[in-house]
Each structure stands twice: as C-alpha cells, then as structure tokens.
Amino acid sequence: MQSDLCALMKRILLLVFIALTVFGYGQVQSIDPTKINQDTVDLKEVIISATRTERKLTEIPMPFNLVTKKEIQAIGGSRLQDVLTEQKGLTIVPQINGVGNGLQLQGLGADYTMIMMDGEPLIGRYTGTLELSRIALGNIKKIEIVKGPSSSLYGSEALGGVVNIITSRPVTPRILLSSRLSTMGDFDANVELDHVKYKLSNQLFFNFFNSKGFDVDPANYGRTISPYRNFSFRHKLIYQPIEALELSTAIRIFHEVQDNEYQVIVPSDSIKVNGPGKVSDLTFIPQIKYSWKNNTQFYIRANYSRYYTETKLNELSSGNEYYFDQFRQEYFKPEVQSTCRYFKNQNWTAGAGILYESVNTNRYGENVTRSQHTSYLFLQHEWKLNPKVDIITGLRYDDNSVYHSQWSPKFSLLYKPTSRIQIKASFGTGFKAPDFRQLYLNFKNSAAGYSVFGTEVVLDELKKLQTQGLIEDIYISLDQKSTLKPEKSIALNFGMEYDHPRFGNFSIHFFRNDLKGLVEIQTVALLKNRQFIYSYNNIQNAYTEGFEAEWRSKLIRNFQISLSYNYLLAKDKDILNQIKQKQIYGRNPETLESYLITKKDYLGLYGRSPHSGIAKLRYQSKSGKWDASLRCIYRGSYGSAATAGSVSGTLIPSSDRNSNGILDRYDHLVTDYFILNAGYAYQINSNWRISTGVENLANYKDELYIPTLKVRNFFIQIQFEFFKKNKS
Amino acid sequence: MKNLILVLFAISLLTSCDDSSESSPGSKSLSVTVQNLPADPPTSFDPTTGQPIGETGKFTFFRLSDSSIVANSDSTTSKWDIAFRANTILINSGSSGPGSAGAFLLDGVYQSISEVPADSSFHIDQAPVYAIGKNWYTYDQAAFVFYPKPGKVLILRTSDQKYAKLEILSYYKNAPTTPNYRTDLARYYTFRYIIQQDGSKKF
C-alpha cells in the first residue's frame, strides 16, 4: 500500500518535472535572459559561518545552504526542524529512545554537526543530540548551513559542518505580533518589539508554544508525543556610542514542560507511568566590537550558558516514583577574535578562547560535578590571489584537560574560470571530543542485567567489584587506564556550480569523510551472575561519501523551481574488513537459509538513506502580494537502528532481522516515502499578512518505524507588523 | 507433543563424495528438519500482564538418529543426545548425562560444511558452563527477542559416537520472520541437521 503510493508519487513527480521542463522551453524564448536569475540569489547577501568573516555568496569555497527570511516565511513553520527538513543535503532523523529530532549532514549523525545561534554554540546535548524543536523560528533572519568539517574554526562537534541561526538586528522601531494555529492543536504566539533611539537599539522577542502532542496508537496508554508547552525569551541590546565601537548583550531564556504519560516496556510487563519532564536553559552573551581604520575588526565576547533537564515518572497504579533523572550543564567561554586586512586582498583572522564546561547528573554518580576545560587558538588566512582564485587556509589548536590535544587544519580553494562557473575544493579535518557520558557514566541496571561505566571511572568500579569477588572475567587491563581520544575525520569536498543565463543554476558537490576512532560500547567484564559490564572505546572506523546535486531556476515567469538530489554511501570499515575475511553471515528470515555476507550484501550504517531529495515549486504573484509553494521531500529507504527502540512505549523494531549486527540485504528496511508540504501567503496591506498551509498533505504514515511522523496538519498564521518608515 | 511435526526431508543413501569414494565406501546420512520442537514453552500470555505463562521448568530430550523425543524418565540414560529448555541446550555428557556426547559451535554456512574439521575438539557439559553455551543466539534487549545467530553450526558427537551438524533456525513457534515477544510463543525450536549414521566424520 505504502510502496504503491510511493510509486505513484514518483510517477507524478516525474510528470510534473517533465511538464515543467517542456513548458519551460516553450516559454523561455520570450523572456529577456538578463532578468531571469536576478532574485534567485541576492548577490550582496553574505555568509559569516564559513570563515567567521563576512563573505559574499559567490565567494564561498565550500558547499553551503543559505535559508533566507523569505523562505522561512514561505514554509510557515514554527520550530527549527520545520525549516531544516526542507534543506538540500540535510536529513532530520526522527526521535527514538528519547533522543530528539536530530540532524544528519553528509551522512554524519546528529552528534557531529555544531548548531549555533548568532555564532555561539547551543548546549544541552543530553544524549548527544540537540533537540531542534527547542528553537522557535520567530526573530530568525536567516540560517546558514556550511557543509564539511569546520573544526579549524569551531573546534569539537563541527565534524559534519555547522548550522548557524542568525537572529534579526533591530534597525527601526517596530512591533510584530503573530499567531499560528494548527489542526493538530499546536498554538504558537510571537511578540517582537524593536526599539531604536539615539545610539541604543533594543529587541525583545517572546514566543509561546503549546503542543497537544499526538497519538498514533490509541490502544496503548498515553500519547506517542506527550503534550508540552514552552516559552522562549530573547533580548538584544546594542549600544553604538561611535561608529567604530559597538557594545552589546544578548540574553536568551527557554523553559519547557512536558506532561509525560506512557507505558514503559519491561520484559515481563508494561508499566503505566506519568510525570513532568522539564527543560530550561539560559544564555547570556556580552560583547565588545571595535573596528579600526576600516581594515581591522576586533571583538571580545563571553558566552555563559546553562542547561537543565529533569524527568520524573511515577507509576500510575501506586503513585510511587518509577524513574528520576536530572542533568545540569554549565558552559562558560570567553573569546577574542580579530580580523585584519594588512595587504591587498589578504585577510588574517586570529582568535583565542577558553571553554569551561561542567555537568552534574545522577547518572554520573551521586551529586558529582564533572568538569573540563579547553583552551584554543585559531588562525585563518583568506587570500584573493587574483579575481579568479581564492585560497583560504585555517588552523586551530585545542588543548583539553581530559583528552588529547587536537590540531585541525583546513585548506579551501575557489576557482572561477568565468563569472558563471565556480569550482570549489576543500580539505580539512574535524574532531569530536568525548562527551561527559562516555567519560563518566555510572549506570547500573540490574533489572536489564548490565552496567555501563565511562572510561574515567570504569577501572575504579571494576576494582571495587573485584574486591567484592563478583567478577568472573575481565577483558581489559586493570593496570593501565585507557584514555578516550576524540573521534576524528578527514574530509574532502569538491564541487562545481554553473549559472546558466536561461536554465538557471546547476551545482554538484562531492564529499568524502573518513572517520577514525568512533566511540563505541565495548564489553569489559563479565560478572559471576552472568551480567556484562560495558564501557566505551575508540573502536569504529567508517566512511561516508556521496554527492549533492541541485538545479534551481526561474524558468517560467514568477515561478521558481528547485530540485535537489543527495546520494550517500556510509559504511563501517571494520565490517567491510570482516566481510573480506569471510566472518559475517546472514540469514534470510523467510527461507531461514544462511549465507556468507558479501560486500554487495552489506548496506552500510543504520539510519542512512542512500537516496534522498527535495523538489520545490514556488509561485510569486506579479504584484508581490501573494505567493504559494509546494514542496516535496523524499527520503529513500534506510535501516532502522541496530537494536529495537521505543518512543513512549511504542516499540520500534530493529531492521536487523537476522541478528548479525549489520544491515544487509536480508534485513527489513524502512520504506521510502514522500512528505508533501504546501503553503500560501497573502500580504493584505503593509501591516497585515496571512498565511496558511498544510504539512504532510498526503498524510503519509509509518506507524511501525516512524511513529513520530507528523500527521496531516493544516495551519493558519496571522501576522501584524507596525513600523516607522522614516529611518532612511 | 502434538506440536512436533517431523519433516523427513530425505533419508538418502549418499556416496559421501565422488572423489573420495575410494577411501570411504558408501555412507548413510539422515537429513532432517524439525519444526516447533517445544522446549518448555509458555502455553499462553497472561491477559493482564502480557507475561508468558505455563512454563514447567522441564527439558525436552531428543535423539538424532531417529529424530524422536525421549521421555523425561530416560533423562539419566544414554538414550538421548541433546536437550532443550528455553535457551539452554544440553548434550548427553559430563554434568548433564551419562553419555559421551560432545559438541562445539563452528562458524560457517550449513550446506558447505562437508565434514568435521580435523583439528576439532569437542566440549562436554560442566554446569554452569555448557558445551554449546550461549554463543548460538543473540538477545535483543530492547525488543526482548532471541535470534539464532546466522553462520553458527553445532557440530555434535552423539551418545553412540555418530557425528552430526545441526543448525538452529528459529526460537519461536512457526518461525515468524520478525518475532514479537507479546504475540509469538518463544521456546519452540526449528532446526535442521544431518547425522552420518556410518560413524564417519563426513556429511
């Protein structure tokens, strides 16, 4: 049924594509070619995340996406994942085991992409993933996505790339009110106040979001996504006493409460539980920025962030506490950066900072606060050799108190043989520091029959168990502590872009990431009661490679079209090696026959779709008063996780039907699917704007593997904006 | 015992291998697939807790040479070769019985194992460590499901010193492709084996 629908949609999409192409040919002759691509890309637009300096869109030597305010508005969403879902080369990985909506970039998991707001990382990666729904879209001006390792500028976490959410800057007095309602029962309200007087500008932003959640399995107690509500508050204060000097502060506060209510599955039973889940975070960023003689810019800023989450579950029948979990993270980072242009066409950027981080959670032992600090330095040289060639070289050094120090170099090249062709190449390394969980976790689950210890505490715990005489067998050396090393990547990106005067912009970008020492769970001991003890180690080696191709154009008057396709191969090198040595077998669960797995049978890492793509069609009326859009997101089939997971008591099976630990052709893949979104917006007058749309128009469902997929959801949004026009 | 359906795929007289027919004369091997051998299975699920119920704690004893179940009263004799209860498998040796059976797990594809490797060493049961042990299955801790590992073949020496290869295919009743711990009854073995009746180590 689902695959029939998919096949049908594929056919429709192909027809639309052919029709548009043919129709486009017929139309194109009558249009003045010089006018066609003008507003596809605003040439004055800049990107800051690729180099930490402002660079024009046509001068970025690595693959990137720029999501403009216009596009964010056209999507009509309210949380960050609504926008990121529709970006080429990005996959939003659905929630599983309480790990939220994560981001996959170039085949690298959610832990490996840095997510920032106004250039400062967002914290609160409780289980490695940053929950994207924490971020309200309200006062966001644009989102920059830079692909490929960016550790040479941003350090740990920026292996796959960076996502930088840039908020608007108050330039004129303004009041903005907006509200959004959807049939799923989501309510969203925004207030933005901009105040500019003398040399002082102020921005207040407030968002309230209420979700009723939803349920795909009414037979099960509770809801698949429990209802939650949150508010976000953002304040920005900018004081510019003289043109060259700018003092600013930014404060952000977020608070969320979720009314959890679900069944917990245990081997013998299922237990109905309920209770509140809380998340709150706070960020304070003061900054001084100084520009000197038009060729030197300098800033000093600090980022203080705090994140707290707590989950409390009580048994419904008895009211007794069933589960309690709290996690507190603190982050403090003073940083300086300076950019100078001393020679013609050469830019030097240098920066340094210290990052203090601490975590306190009941999962790392009773009331123990774990902390670490990292000192870092980075240097970057941007050199415009001639009008055709740009070279950027960067290097960063991170020195951490727990793990080994890291050097992260990067070299990028941009070559423009003509003004319409861009050739981009970059080579760099990335790293991800071991997280607190991998270092300090102290998790004993005697009911499930296993324990997990972080690498910094595992030896002490094993020695304790040994003196108690509980250990049957130990698989590691007790004399020497094995320090966890950062996970490393070496990446190569190569691409071309061609801007055809009639047919629009074509681009293709190839990537290859070689990942070394990925942290995996390792068995370290066996207890006399047959329970295993696990810890972590840098075991896994993998690679991801593929390409991203896009065509976007304004072929037909007022129509904008874009098609993108992403091809991805992601494989575990050690598994490939074992296959080579004929050590892995598979079973066909239907015939029950066993086979030796060949290289061809092995499908790669879990959760990676080899094929994915997005088609977007947007129409803007001549008057500019209204616009409409239709977007189709395709995700090819992929393997569900290595083991079964659960979302609010709904079991999500593993794809691995033959239990050989790898994804192979005998396993059951998650069916490929299309999500269709549509939107329509009408600007009534300069103050009022109304927009409406639908998410998941075809109401695609996969209750078994993706229960968190939003059902068809119609929404309406009304916006009121009042501002003084006299400023310029 | 009605659940036991014996499917005798072939009782065939085979010359073990054409090339080596000189050294080993005609051999007699029995190839059998056993479906749904109960190994102390639950009878049903408790309607309120969903927990499987009706287990007795008793082993099912099995003889390979004529693929028959041996009565529990004969558990202290050499009449049986292999016994199953839940995911524990015993062989008639050491702490489990008076027989001199032996066994070990061999990595390989069932069909292509043509003989007992020359350098093999057979293990015997010494509770709590058993010859077959736990390495034949994996347990999905999140889905609460047992899977027999593909590519694991049990090489057995029976009580009467015959050699056999045995592959476990499923641990659930009627061998579902994706077992569900709430609806599929566990502790029903589906397995296949070839026993060489002439005492040689070739299958």
mmCIF file of C-alpha atoms in Angstrom, chain A residues 265-270 448-450 472 530 534 583 585-587 589-596 642-645 651 653-654 656-660 668 705, chain B residues 48-52 107-111 128-129 134 138-144 147-152 167-170 175-178 181-182 190 192:
data_model
loop_
_atom_site.group_PDB
_atom_site.id
_atom_site.type_symbol
_atom_site.label_atom_id
_atom_site.label_comp_id
_atom_site.label_asym_id
_atom_site.label_seq_id
_atom_site.Cartn_x
_atom_site.Cartn_y
_atom_site.Cartn_z
ATOM 1 C CA ILE A 265 8.007 -1.860 28.391
ATOM 2 C CA VAL A 266 9.912 -4.277 30.596
ATOM 3 C CA PRO A 267 10.499 -7.930 29.709
ATOM 4 C CA SER A 268 7.718 -9.332 31.847
ATOM 5 C CA ASP A 269 5.270 -6.478 31.877
ATOM 6 C CA SER A 270 4.452 -2.955 30.872
ATOM 7 C CA ALA A 448 18.029 -5.358 32.497
ATOM 8 C CA GLY A 449 21.167 -7.189 33.527
ATOM 9 C CA TYR A 450 24.013 -4.883 32.598
ATOM 10 C CA GLU A 472 34.062 -13.831 36.569
ATOM 11 C CA ARG A 530 26.361 -13.608 34.070
ATOM 12 C CA TYR A 534 30.333 -2.248 29.330
ATOM 13 C CA GLN A 583 33.481 -13.666 9.041
ATOM 14 C CA TYR A 585 26.899 -14.432 7.946
ATOM 15 C CA GLY A 586 23.309 -13.525 7.245
ATOM 16 C CA ARG A 587 20.034 -15.398 7.264
ATOM 17 C CA PRO A 589 14.276 -14.847 7.611
ATOM 18 C CA GLU A 590 11.742 -16.170 5.112
ATOM 19 C CA THR A 591 13.595 -19.228 3.836
ATOM 20 C CA LEU A 592 15.703 -19.499 7.017
ATOM 21 C CA GLU A 593 18.760 -20.215 4.851
ATOM 22 C CA SER A 594 22.103 -18.790 5.977
ATOM 23 C CA TYR A 595 24.612 -17.161 3.697
ATOM 24 C CA LEU A 596 28.070 -15.714 3.859
ATOM 25 C CA ALA A 642 20.815 -1.731 15.242
ATOM 26 C CA THR A 643 18.574 -2.705 18.138
ATOM 27 C CA ALA A 644 14.907 -2.093 18.777
ATOM 28 C CA GLY A 645 13.980 1.231 20.304
ATOM 29 C CA LEU A 651 8.285 -0.398 20.179
ATOM 30 C CA PRO A 653 11.757 -2.751 15.672
ATOM 31 C CA SER A 654 15.319 -3.033 14.532
ATOM 32 C CA ASP A 656 18.332 -6.344 11.647
ATOM 33 C CA ARG A 657 16.060 -9.327 11.132
ATOM 34 C CA ASN A 658 18.859 -11.858 11.081
ATOM 35 C CA SER A 659 20.730 -10.651 14.097
ATOM 36 C CA ASN A 660 24.192 -10.482 12.614
ATOM 37 C CA HIS A 668 13.908 -5.213 6.669
ATOM 38 C CA TYR A 705 9.072 2.583 12.178
ATOM 39 C CA THR B 48 -3.481 -8.665 32.335
ATOM 40 C CA THR B 49 0.320 -8.536 32.448
ATOM 41 C CA GLY B 50 1.064 -9.786 28.939
ATOM 42 C CA GLN B 51 3.596 -12.122 30.511
ATOM 43 C CA PRO B 52 4.051 -15.618 29.027
ATOM 44 C CA ASP B 107 31.369 -20.739 12.058
ATOM 45 C CA GLY B 108 30.227 -21.448 8.533
ATOM 46 C CA VAL B 109 27.379 -21.943 6.131
ATOM 47 C CA TYR B 110 25.465 -25.124 6.950
ATOM 48 C CA GLN B 111 25.434 -26.553 3.430
ATOM 49 C CA PRO B 128 27.163 -23.974 34.697
ATOM 50 C CA VAL B 129 29.286 -23.990 31.555
ATOM 51 C CA LYS B 134 25.188 -19.054 24.784
ATOM 52 C CA THR B 138 21.700 -13.064 20.377
ATOM 53 C CA TYR B 139 19.182 -11.340 22.569
ATOM 54 C CA ASP B 140 17.683 -8.004 21.595
ATOM 55 C CA GLN B 141 17.470 -6.264 24.971
ATOM 56 C CA ALA B 142 15.012 -3.689 23.733
ATOM 57 C CA ALA B 143 12.622 -5.970 21.856
ATOM 58 C CA PHE B 144 13.082 -8.923 24.269
ATOM 59 C CA TYR B 147 17.592 -14.760 17.474
ATOM 60 C CA PRO B 148 19.737 -17.716 16.459
ATOM 61 C CA LYS B 149 22.964 -16.316 15.024
ATOM 62 C CA PRO B 150 23.383 -16.945 11.332
ATOM 63 C CA GLY B 151 26.503 -18.858 10.389
ATOM 64 C CA LYS B 152 26.685 -20.800 13.683
ATOM 65 C CA GLU B 167 21.639 -25.516 12.625
ATOM 66 C CA ILE B 168 19.044 -23.741 14.726
ATOM 67 C CA LEU B 169 16.728 -21.719 12.501
ATOM 68 C CA SER B 170 14.182 -20.218 14.858
ATOM 69 C CA ALA B 175 9.400 -19.363 12.757
ATOM 70 C CA PRO B 176 7.989 -15.835 12.240
ATOM 71 C CA THR B 177 10.216 -13.511 10.182
ATOM 72 C CA THR B 178 10.082 -10.777 12.836
ATOM 73 C CA TYR B 181 7.598 -11.091 22.289
ATOM 74 C CA ARG B 182 3.958 -10.319 23.030
ATOM 75 C CA THR B 190 13.035 -25.101 14.449
ATOM 76 C CA ARG B 192 17.798 -28.906 10.790
#
